[in-house]
XYZ file of N, CA and C in Angstrom:
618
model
N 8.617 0.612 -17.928
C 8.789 -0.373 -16.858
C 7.865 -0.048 -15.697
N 7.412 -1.438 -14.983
C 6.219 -0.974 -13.846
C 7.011 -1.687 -12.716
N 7.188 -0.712 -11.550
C 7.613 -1.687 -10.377
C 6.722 -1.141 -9.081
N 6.106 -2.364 -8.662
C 5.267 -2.284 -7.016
C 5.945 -2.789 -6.217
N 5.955 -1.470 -5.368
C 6.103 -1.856 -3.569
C 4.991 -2.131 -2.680
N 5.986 -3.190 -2.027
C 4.565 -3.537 -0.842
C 5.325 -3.494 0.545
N 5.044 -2.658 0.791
C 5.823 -2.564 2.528
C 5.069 -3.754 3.194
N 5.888 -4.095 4.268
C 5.350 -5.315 5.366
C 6.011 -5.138 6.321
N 5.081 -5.328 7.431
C 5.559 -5.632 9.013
C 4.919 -6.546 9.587
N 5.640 -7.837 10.041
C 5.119 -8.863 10.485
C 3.649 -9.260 9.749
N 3.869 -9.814 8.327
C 2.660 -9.848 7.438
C 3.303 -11.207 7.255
N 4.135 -12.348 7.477
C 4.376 -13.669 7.602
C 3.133 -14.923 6.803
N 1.713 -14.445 7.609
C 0.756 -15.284 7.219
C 0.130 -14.931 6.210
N 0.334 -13.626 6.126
C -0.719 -12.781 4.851
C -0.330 -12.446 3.022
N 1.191 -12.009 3.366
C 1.978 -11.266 2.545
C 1.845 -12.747 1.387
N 1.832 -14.074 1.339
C 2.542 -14.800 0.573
C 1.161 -14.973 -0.520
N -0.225 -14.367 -0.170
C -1.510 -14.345 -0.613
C -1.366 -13.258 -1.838
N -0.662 -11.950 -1.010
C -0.679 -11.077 -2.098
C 0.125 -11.296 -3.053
N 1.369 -11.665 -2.961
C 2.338 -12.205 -3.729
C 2.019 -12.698 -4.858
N 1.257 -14.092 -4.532
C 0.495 -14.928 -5.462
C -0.201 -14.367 -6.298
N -1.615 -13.351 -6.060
C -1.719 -12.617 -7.061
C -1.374 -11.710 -8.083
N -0.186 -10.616 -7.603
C 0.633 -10.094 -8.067
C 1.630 -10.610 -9.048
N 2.025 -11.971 -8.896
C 2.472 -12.763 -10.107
C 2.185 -13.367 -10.732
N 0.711 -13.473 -10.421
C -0.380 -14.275 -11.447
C -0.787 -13.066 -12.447
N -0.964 -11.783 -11.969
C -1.299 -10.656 -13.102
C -0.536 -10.348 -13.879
N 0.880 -10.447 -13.829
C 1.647 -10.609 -14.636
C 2.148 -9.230 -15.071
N 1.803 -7.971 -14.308
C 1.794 -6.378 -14.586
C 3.280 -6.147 -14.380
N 3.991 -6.342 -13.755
C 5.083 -5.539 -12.653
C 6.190 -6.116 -13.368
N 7.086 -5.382 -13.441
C 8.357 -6.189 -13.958
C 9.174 -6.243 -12.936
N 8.878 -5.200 -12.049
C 9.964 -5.761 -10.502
C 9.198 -5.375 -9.582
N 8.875 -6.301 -8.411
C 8.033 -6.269 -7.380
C 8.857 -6.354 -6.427
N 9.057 -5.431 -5.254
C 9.740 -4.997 -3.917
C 9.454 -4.976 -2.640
N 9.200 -5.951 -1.970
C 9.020 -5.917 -0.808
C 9.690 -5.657 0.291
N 9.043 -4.443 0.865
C 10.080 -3.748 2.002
C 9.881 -3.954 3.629
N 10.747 -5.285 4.063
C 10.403 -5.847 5.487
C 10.865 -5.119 6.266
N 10.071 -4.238 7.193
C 10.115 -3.310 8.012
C 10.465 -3.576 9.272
N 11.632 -4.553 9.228
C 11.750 -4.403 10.355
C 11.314 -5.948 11.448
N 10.590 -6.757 10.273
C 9.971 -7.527 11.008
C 10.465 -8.259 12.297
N 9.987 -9.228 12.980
C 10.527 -9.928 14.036
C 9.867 -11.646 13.267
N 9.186 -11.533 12.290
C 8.777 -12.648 12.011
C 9.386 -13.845 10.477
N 8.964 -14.214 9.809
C 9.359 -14.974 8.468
C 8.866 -13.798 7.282
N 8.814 -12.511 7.390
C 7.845 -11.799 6.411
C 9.114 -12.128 4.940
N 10.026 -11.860 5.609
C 11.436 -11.332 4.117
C 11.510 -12.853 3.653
N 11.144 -14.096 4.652
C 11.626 -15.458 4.304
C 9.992 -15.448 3.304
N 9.437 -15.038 3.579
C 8.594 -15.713 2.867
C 8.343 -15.004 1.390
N 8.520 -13.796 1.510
C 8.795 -13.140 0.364
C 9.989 -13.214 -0.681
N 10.819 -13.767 -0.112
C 12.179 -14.137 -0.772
C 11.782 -15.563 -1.521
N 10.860 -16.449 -0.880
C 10.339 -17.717 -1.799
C 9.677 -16.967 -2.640
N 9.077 -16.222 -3.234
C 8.053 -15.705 -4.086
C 9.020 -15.325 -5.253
N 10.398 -15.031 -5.026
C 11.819 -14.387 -5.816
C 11.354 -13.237 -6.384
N 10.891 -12.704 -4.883
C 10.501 -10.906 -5.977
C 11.879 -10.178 -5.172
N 11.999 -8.914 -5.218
C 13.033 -8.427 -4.521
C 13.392 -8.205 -2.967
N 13.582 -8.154 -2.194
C 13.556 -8.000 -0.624
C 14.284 -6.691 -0.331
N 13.898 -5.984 0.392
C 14.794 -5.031 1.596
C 14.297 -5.095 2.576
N 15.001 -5.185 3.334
C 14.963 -5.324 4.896
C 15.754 -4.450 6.097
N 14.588 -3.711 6.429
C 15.346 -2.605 7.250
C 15.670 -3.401 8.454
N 16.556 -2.925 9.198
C 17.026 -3.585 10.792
C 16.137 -3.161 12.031
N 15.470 -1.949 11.614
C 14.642 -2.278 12.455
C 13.215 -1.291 12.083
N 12.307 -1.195 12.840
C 10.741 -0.996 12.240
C 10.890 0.804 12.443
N 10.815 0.925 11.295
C 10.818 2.312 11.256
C 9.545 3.375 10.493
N 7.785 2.525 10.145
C 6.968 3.091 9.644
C 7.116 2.903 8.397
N 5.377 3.024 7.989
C 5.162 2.609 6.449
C 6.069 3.502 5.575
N 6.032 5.391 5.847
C 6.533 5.799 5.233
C 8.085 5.980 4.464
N 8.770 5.248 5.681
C 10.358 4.631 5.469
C 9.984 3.828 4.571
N 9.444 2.703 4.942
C 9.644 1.437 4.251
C 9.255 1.997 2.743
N 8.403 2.545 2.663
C 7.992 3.289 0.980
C 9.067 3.700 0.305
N 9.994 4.642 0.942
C 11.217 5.588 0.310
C 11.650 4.387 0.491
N 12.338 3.519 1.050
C 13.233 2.919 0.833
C 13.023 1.680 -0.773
N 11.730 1.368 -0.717
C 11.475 0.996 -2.167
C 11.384 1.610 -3.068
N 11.089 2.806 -3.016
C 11.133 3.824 -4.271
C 12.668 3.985 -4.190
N 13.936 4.073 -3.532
C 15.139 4.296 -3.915
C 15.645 2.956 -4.725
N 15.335 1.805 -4.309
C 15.212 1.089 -5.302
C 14.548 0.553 -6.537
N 13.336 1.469 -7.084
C 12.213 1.284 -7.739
C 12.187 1.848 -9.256
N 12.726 0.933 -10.703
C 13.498 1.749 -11.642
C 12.420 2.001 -12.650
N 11.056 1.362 -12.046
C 10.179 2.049 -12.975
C 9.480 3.278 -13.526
N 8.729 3.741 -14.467
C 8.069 4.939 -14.370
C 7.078 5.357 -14.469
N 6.048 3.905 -13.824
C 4.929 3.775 -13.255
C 4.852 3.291 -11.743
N 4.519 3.355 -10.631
C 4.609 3.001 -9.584
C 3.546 2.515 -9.056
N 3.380 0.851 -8.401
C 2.718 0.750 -7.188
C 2.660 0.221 -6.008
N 1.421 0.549 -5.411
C 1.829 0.397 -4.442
C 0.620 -0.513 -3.963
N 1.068 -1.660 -2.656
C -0.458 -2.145 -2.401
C -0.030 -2.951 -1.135
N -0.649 -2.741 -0.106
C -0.545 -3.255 1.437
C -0.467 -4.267 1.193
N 0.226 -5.376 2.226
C 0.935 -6.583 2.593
C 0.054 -7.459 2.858
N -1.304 -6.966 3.708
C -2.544 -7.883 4.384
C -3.561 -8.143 3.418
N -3.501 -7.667 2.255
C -5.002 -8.055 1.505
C -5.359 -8.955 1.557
N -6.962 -9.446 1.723
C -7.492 -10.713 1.622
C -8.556 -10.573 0.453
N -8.485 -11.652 -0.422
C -9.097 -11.636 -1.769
C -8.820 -10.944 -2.449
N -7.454 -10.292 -2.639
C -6.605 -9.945 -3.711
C -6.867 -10.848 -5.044
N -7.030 -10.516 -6.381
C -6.841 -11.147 -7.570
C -6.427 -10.444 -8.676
N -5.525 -11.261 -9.354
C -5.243 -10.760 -10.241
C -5.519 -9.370 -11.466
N -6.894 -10.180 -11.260
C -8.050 -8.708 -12.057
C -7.689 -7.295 -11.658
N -7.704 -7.266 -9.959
C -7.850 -5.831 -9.599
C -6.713 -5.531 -9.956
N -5.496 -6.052 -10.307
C -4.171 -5.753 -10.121
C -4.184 -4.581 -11.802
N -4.559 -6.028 -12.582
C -4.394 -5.071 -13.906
C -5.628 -3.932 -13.979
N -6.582 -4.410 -13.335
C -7.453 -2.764 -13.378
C -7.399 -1.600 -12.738
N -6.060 -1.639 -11.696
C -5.378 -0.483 -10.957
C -4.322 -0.142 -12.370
N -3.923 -1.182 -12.911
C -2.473 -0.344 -13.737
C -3.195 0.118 -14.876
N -3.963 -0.618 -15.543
C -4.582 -0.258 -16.808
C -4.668 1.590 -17.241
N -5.380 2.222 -16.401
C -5.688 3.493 -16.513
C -4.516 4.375 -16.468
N -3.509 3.891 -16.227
C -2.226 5.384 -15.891
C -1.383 4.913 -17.312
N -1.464 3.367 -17.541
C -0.755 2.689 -18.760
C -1.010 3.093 -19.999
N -2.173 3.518 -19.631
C -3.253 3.895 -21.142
C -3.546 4.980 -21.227
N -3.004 6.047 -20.377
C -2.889 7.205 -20.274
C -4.092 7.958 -20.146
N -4.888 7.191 -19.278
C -6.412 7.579 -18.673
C -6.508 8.034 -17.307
N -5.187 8.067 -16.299
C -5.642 8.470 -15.124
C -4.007 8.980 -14.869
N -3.434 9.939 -14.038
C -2.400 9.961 -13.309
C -2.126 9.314 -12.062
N -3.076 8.711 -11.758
C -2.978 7.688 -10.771
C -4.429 7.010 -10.458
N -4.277 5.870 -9.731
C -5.452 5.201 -9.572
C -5.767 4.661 -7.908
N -6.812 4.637 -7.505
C -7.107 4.289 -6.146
C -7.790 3.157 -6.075
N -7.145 2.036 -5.373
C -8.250 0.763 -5.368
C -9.209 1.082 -3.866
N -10.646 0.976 -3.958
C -11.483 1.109 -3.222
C -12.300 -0.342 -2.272
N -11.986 -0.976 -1.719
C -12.634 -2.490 -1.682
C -14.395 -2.227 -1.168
N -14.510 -2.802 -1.761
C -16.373 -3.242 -2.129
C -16.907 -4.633 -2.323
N -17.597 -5.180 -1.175
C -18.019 -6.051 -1.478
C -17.230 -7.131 -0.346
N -16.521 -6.814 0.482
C -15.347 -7.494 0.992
C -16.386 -7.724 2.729
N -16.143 -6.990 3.211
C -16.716 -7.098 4.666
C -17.424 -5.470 5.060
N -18.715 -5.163 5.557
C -19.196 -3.698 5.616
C -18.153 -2.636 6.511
N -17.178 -3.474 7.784
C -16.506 -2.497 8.185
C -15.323 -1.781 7.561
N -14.810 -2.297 6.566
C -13.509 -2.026 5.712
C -14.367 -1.307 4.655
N -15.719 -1.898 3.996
C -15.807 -1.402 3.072
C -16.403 0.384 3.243
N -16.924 0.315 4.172
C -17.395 1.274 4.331
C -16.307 2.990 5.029
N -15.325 2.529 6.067
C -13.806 3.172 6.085
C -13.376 3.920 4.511
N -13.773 3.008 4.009
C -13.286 3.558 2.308
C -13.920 4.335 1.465
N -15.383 4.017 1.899
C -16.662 5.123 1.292
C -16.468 6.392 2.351
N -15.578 6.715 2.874
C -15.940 7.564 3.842
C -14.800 8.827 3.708
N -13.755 7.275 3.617
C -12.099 8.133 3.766
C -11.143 7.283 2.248
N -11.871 7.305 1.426
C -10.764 7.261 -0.446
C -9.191 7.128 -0.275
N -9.205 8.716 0.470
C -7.861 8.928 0.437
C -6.875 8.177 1.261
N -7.297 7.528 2.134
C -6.493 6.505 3.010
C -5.973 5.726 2.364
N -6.894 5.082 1.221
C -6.494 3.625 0.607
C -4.728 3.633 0.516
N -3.997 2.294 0.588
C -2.957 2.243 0.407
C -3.055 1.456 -0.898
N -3.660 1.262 -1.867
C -3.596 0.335 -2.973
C -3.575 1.240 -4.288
N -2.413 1.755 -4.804
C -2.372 3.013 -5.644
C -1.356 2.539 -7.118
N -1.965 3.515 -7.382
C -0.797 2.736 -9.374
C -0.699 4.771 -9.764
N 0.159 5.220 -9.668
C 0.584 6.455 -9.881
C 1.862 6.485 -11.305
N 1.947 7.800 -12.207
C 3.326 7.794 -12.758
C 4.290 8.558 -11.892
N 5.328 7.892 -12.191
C 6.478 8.741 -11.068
C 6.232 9.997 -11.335
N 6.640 10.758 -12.289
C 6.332 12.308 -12.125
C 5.522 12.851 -11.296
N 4.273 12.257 -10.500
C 3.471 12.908 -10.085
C 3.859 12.431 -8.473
N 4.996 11.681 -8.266
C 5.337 11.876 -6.798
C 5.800 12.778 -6.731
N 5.326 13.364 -4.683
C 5.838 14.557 -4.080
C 7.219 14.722 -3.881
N 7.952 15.717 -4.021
C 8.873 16.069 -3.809
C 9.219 15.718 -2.452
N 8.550 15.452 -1.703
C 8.566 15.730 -0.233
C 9.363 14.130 0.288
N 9.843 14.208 1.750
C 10.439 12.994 1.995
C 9.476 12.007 2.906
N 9.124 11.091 2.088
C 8.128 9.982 2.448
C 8.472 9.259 3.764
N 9.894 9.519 4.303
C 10.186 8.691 5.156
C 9.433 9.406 6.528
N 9.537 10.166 6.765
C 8.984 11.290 7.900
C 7.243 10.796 8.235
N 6.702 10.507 6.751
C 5.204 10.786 6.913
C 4.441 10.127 7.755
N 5.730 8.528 7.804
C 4.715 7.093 8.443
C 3.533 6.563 8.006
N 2.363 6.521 8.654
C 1.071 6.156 7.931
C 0.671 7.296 7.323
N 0.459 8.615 7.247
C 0.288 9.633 6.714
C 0.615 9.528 4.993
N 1.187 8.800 4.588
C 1.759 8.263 3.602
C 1.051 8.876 1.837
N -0.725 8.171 2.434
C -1.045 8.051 1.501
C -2.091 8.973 1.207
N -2.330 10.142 2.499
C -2.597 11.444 2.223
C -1.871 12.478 1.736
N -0.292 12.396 1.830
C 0.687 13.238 1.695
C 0.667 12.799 -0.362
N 0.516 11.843 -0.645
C 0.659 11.247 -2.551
C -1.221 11.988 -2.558
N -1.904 11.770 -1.917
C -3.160 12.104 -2.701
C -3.271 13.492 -2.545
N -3.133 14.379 -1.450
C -2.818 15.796 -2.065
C -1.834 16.424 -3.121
N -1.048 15.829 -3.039
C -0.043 16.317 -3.890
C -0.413 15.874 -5.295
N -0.823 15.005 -5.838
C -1.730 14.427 -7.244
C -2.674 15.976 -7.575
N -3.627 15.431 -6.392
C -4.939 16.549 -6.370
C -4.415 17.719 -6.460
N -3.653 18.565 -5.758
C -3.083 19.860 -5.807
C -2.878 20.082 -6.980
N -2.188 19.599 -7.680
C -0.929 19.626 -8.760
C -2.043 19.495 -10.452
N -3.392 18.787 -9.778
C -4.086 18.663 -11.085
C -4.091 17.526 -11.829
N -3.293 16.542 -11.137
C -3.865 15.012 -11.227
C -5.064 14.548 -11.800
N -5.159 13.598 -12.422
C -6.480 12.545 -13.047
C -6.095 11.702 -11.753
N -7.293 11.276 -10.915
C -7.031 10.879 -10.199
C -8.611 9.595 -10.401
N -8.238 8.790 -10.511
C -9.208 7.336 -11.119
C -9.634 6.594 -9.831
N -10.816 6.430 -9.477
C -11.184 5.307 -8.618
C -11.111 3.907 -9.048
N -10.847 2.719 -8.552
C -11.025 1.272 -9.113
C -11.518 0.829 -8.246
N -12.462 0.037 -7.973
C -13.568 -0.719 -7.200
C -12.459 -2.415 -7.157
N -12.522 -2.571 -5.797
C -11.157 -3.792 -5.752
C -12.946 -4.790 -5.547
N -13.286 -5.012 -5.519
C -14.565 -5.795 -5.395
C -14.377 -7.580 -4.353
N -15.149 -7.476 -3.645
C -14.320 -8.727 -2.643
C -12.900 -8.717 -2.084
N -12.689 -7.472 -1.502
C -11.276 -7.194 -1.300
C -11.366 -6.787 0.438
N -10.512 -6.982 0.958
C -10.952 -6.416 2.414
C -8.766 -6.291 2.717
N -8.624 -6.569 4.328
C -7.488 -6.289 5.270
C -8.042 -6.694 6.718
N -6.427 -7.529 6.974
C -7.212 -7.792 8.194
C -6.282 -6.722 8.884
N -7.790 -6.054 10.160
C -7.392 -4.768 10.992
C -6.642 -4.854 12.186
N -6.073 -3.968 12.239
C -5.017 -4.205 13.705
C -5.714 -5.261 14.569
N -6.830 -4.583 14.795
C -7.142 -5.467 16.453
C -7.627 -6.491 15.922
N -7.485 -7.225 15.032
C -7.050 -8.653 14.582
C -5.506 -9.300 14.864
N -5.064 -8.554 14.254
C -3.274 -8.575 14.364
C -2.504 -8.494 15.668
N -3.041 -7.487 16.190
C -2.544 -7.438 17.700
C -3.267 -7.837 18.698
N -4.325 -8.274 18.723
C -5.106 -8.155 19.803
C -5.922 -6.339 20.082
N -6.881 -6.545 20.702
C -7.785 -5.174 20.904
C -6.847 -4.167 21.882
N -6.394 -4.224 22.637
C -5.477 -3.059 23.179
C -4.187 -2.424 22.643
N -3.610 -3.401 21.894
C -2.298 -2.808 21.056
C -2.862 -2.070 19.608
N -4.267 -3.405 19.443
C -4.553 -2.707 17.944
C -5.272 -1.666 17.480
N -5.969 -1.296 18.929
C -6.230 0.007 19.556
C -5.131 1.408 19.287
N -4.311 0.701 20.342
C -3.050 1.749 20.260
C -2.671 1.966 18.992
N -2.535 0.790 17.989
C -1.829 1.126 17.008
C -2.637 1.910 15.842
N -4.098 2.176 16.294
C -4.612 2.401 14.944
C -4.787 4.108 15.428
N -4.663 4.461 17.090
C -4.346 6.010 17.222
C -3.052 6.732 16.756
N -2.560 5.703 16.301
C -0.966 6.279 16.119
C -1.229 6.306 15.078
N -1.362 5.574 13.949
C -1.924 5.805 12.971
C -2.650 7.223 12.104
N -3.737 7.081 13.112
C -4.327 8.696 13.428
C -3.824 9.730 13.582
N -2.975 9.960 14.458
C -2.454 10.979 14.634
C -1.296 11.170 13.557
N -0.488 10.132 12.639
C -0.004 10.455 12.032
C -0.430 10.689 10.615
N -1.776 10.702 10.261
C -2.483 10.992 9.209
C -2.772 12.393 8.930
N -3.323 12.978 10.520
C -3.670 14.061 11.047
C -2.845 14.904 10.565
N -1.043 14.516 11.281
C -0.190 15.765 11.265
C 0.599 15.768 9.762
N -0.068 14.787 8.599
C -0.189 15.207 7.678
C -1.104 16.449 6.908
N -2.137 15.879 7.167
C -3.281 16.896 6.432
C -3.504 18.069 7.510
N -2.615 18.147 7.964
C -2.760 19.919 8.528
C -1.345 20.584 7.971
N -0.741 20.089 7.408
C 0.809 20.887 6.668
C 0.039 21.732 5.589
């Protein structure tokens, strides 16, 4: 069984894009979307899609919202893939699962290429950030995801890597995200992308 989480916070306009592809690929047998909290239509709009919903009461970070889909998540392949993608398709979906299915990778990293030079290039730089991952459960950390926040997806890629992981690149090709200071405006999306930072940071120094 394959089940993807997609955490969301206030992703209302975006989230119903990824959706669409995700059930056009036809991979996942239960898809989980974990509304963090929103203040907006994110859970209404994901609840039209009839994939699963949780909805925390209030915004408590990517890394909550993750554990809280993995406590509901009965598969024993896992993924995972941000709420904002733009030019998500089907393709990349099955060419993230393909390799862990077929017992070619212990996990897989979607990379976007081809999408816009400032995203694409974030990714040629920093891999390990990506939030777009297809892992087997066994090779999640022991550790408690809720703590990590955005740190999230450095805390799964060391622990792969450490441990001796196949760890697979996938080229998402025409794939991008729209960036905070889109979302918030330039001073919040500012703020929000140091917080960010710093919680990446006080990962990869443990």
């Amino acid at each position: 069984m394959l089940s993807l989480i997609i955490p969301a916070y206030n992703e209302e306009e975006r989230i119903g894009q990824v959706l669409d592809a995700v059930i056009a690929a036809r991979v996942f047998d239960q898809v989980i979307v974990v509304d963090d909290g929103s203040t907006d239509r994110t859970a209404e709009v994901a609840t039209a899609h009839r994939v699963e919903v949780v909805r925390l009461p209030t915004n408590r970070g990517k890394g909550a919202a993750v554990a809280a889909g993995l406590s509901r998540a009965q598969g024993e392949v896992i993924g995972f893939l941000d709420a904002d993608l733009v030019g998500l398709r089907p393709e990349h979906i099955r060419a993230l699962v393909l390799p862990v299915i077929e017992g070619q990778a212990d996990m897989t990293i979607g990379l976007f290429g081809g999408g816009r030079l400032s995203t694409d290039l974030a990714q040629k730089l920093t891999p390990i950030l990506t939030g777009q991952r297809v892992v087997h459960r066994r090779w999640l950390p022991p550790a408690d995801f809720s703590t990590a926040r955005y740190g999230i997806e450095v805390l799964l890629h060391k622990h792969v890597k450490d441990s001796g992981g196949r760890i697979v690149e996938v080229s998402l090709d025409e794939v991008t995200h729209h960036m905070k200071e889109e979302k918030l405006g330039w001073r919040k999306g500012v703020a929000a992308r140091l917080r960010m930072y710093w919680d990446i940071l006080k990962v990869m120094a443990k």
